[in-house]
Amino acid sequence: MSEEQIRSLERHFNERIARDEKIEPKDWMPEKYRQTHIRQISQHAHSEIVGMLPEGNWITRAPSLRRKVALLAKVQDEAGHGLYLYSACETLGISRDELYEQLHSGKAKYSSIFNYPALTWADMGAIGWLVDGAAIINQVPLCNTSYGPYARAMIRVCKEESFHQRQGFEIMLKLCNGTPEQKEMAQDALNRWWWPSLMMLGPTDDKSVHTEQSMKWKLKRKTNDELRQQFIDQTVPQADVLGLIVPDPDLKWNEERQSYDFGEIDWDEFWQVVRGHGPMNKERMKARVSAWERGTWVREAAMAYAEKKQARKEKQAV
Amino acid sequence: MKNENLYNYILGIADNSLILGQRLGELCGHGPNLETDIACTNISLDLFGQVRSYFQYAGKIAGDGRSEDDISMLRKEHEYKNVLLVEQPNTNFAYIIVRQFLFDAYHLAFLRELQKSPDLTLSAIANKCVKEVSYHERFSSDWVRRLGDGTDESREKMQEAINDLWMYTDELFHQMEADKAMVAEGIGVDVTTLKEGYYAYVKEVLEEATIEVPESKYFQKGGKHGVHTEHLGYILAELQYMQRTYPNMEW
């Protein structure tokens, strides 16, 4: 293809996005668009399945049958999200096995928040309330993103995430209306999850390398700093309802901005965790890699069985 | 308790689902692929849903204010009445599938009979459970065939699992006092009548899966009497952790 032809295709492509048309798997797309989407969608899918680990860790210890059932259903939803996000990613011409390979080798990233440990039952509340809360803020704009399969997957993901967030808040509410010991557990969880949740919305705008291009492709509609402010403004009143103290001495309502001012985020900690040195990075990866390796013989057997079955069918047909 | 036999009878049914659900719950996020991960979590979820129905009923029968959580999480080890089969560990995916299949084949046959019980609560629970458990049985028997008739390695692993777990099958058909009393009242299922059909069906599936049916005549028992394997204590340590550490609280 001549350069002129490519330029014309690109022009046509950009016009379609500007008109809010969806790009579908068989449509022409710039290679960079494809790669960026593979990176972001797979990162999202990996986050879902790594995210199953800290919560899965509490299934056997849930304090009541009702909570156990709800937690199982939630973790199952996350596996389901992983499944349709991987499928959306596969439409861009990469296989699920290749995506796993990228996760296991450390080439692909997942949300850093899951590199923090889930230490008490209250963490199941805090994760739902804060982590899913921050995830929704990140994800709702993606329901209108330009890549069709991703946008459609996100509509379903967002519906379930908002249910999870309410469920998490409800766990916190129950603890806060319970005994002093329960309330203390809730406060401790908020203390540990607050700052990592703010970090979840990504580095500050001046440090974010992908923002500009992503805005153009509607992979992003608001900057990281805008999303973070939105999260804080939405969450602080909820903490007030719970009667919990947000662990930020600089947090203050700014009448003029009609928003909360907040304290300095420890970006050194953020980069440390992103680079693989958070409290749980090694354990999380070990759990994923070991599940995959222990499952090799199962996957091979399933393939062999399917082939045998097919061969028998063909023989019968003859 | 006025209706102690019925209470014990319900616990005998529900404890199997409780302990197997707990075992499957350990697997979440650690399966060989996403699809099996989702399926195992889903089965666990179904089983805990069933447990809630049974224990809510048991609480009503006991009439002493105990909740489903009190009954499921605040008994001593010897008061759990599950069969030894369901407490066996998740050694590898072959053990997980074989344990599931050996239980599902029994569970499905049992529920089909329980549907006919004149006790309306039990038959209503059975009606709901039978749909779920027929899916469990389809999942586990499909995987038995797949892994048995897959590769040499998978057949070997399945054979090892069936050889190890076979000795826990006979107990499924033992009757305790409460079982006999409920059968006599026409409410309970006479599990002894299920035994022949069970073994015939299990053997059929194993043969299709090219797995040899173990010939051992030595079986283990005790779970239904409250005498368990060493595994149960650890299962309960996790199951009861919150209720024991933070007693008398609402969650």
Tab-separated table of C-alpha atoms in Angstrom, chain A residues 9 33 42 49 55 102 104 108 137 159 178 186 195 209 222-223 246 257 267 276 314-315:
chain	number	residue	atom	x	y	z
A	9	LEU	CA	-7.232	5.259	5.341
A	33	TYR	CA	-4.439	1.637	17.600
A	42	SER	CA	-5.367	-7.264	28.228
A	49	ILE	CA	-8.112	-12.449	37.149
A	55	GLU	CA	-10.790	-11.808	47.527
A	102	GLN	CA	2.810	-11.736	28.599
A	104	HIS	CA	3.433	-14.478	33.417
A	108	ALA	CA	2.005	-7.137	30.627
A	137	ILE	CA	-14.898	5.815	37.606
A	159	LYS	CA	-23.289	-3.018	35.552
A	178	GLY	CA	-21.582	-3.180	64.727
A	186	ALA	CA	-13.402	-1.095	59.104
A	195	TRP	CA	-4.052	5.753	49.277
A	209	VAL	CA	2.503	8.882	28.855
A	222	LYS	CA	-11.079	12.447	31.357
A	223	THR	CA	-7.515	12.765	32.609
A	246	VAL	CA	-10.255	9.325	55.740
A	257	ARG	CA	-13.568	24.825	43.746
A	267	TRP	CA	4.335	8.377	44.229
A	276	GLY	CA	7.095	-5.236	40.786
A	314	GLU	CA	-15.278	-38.489	10.953
A	315	LYS	CA	-14.703	-42.226	10.901
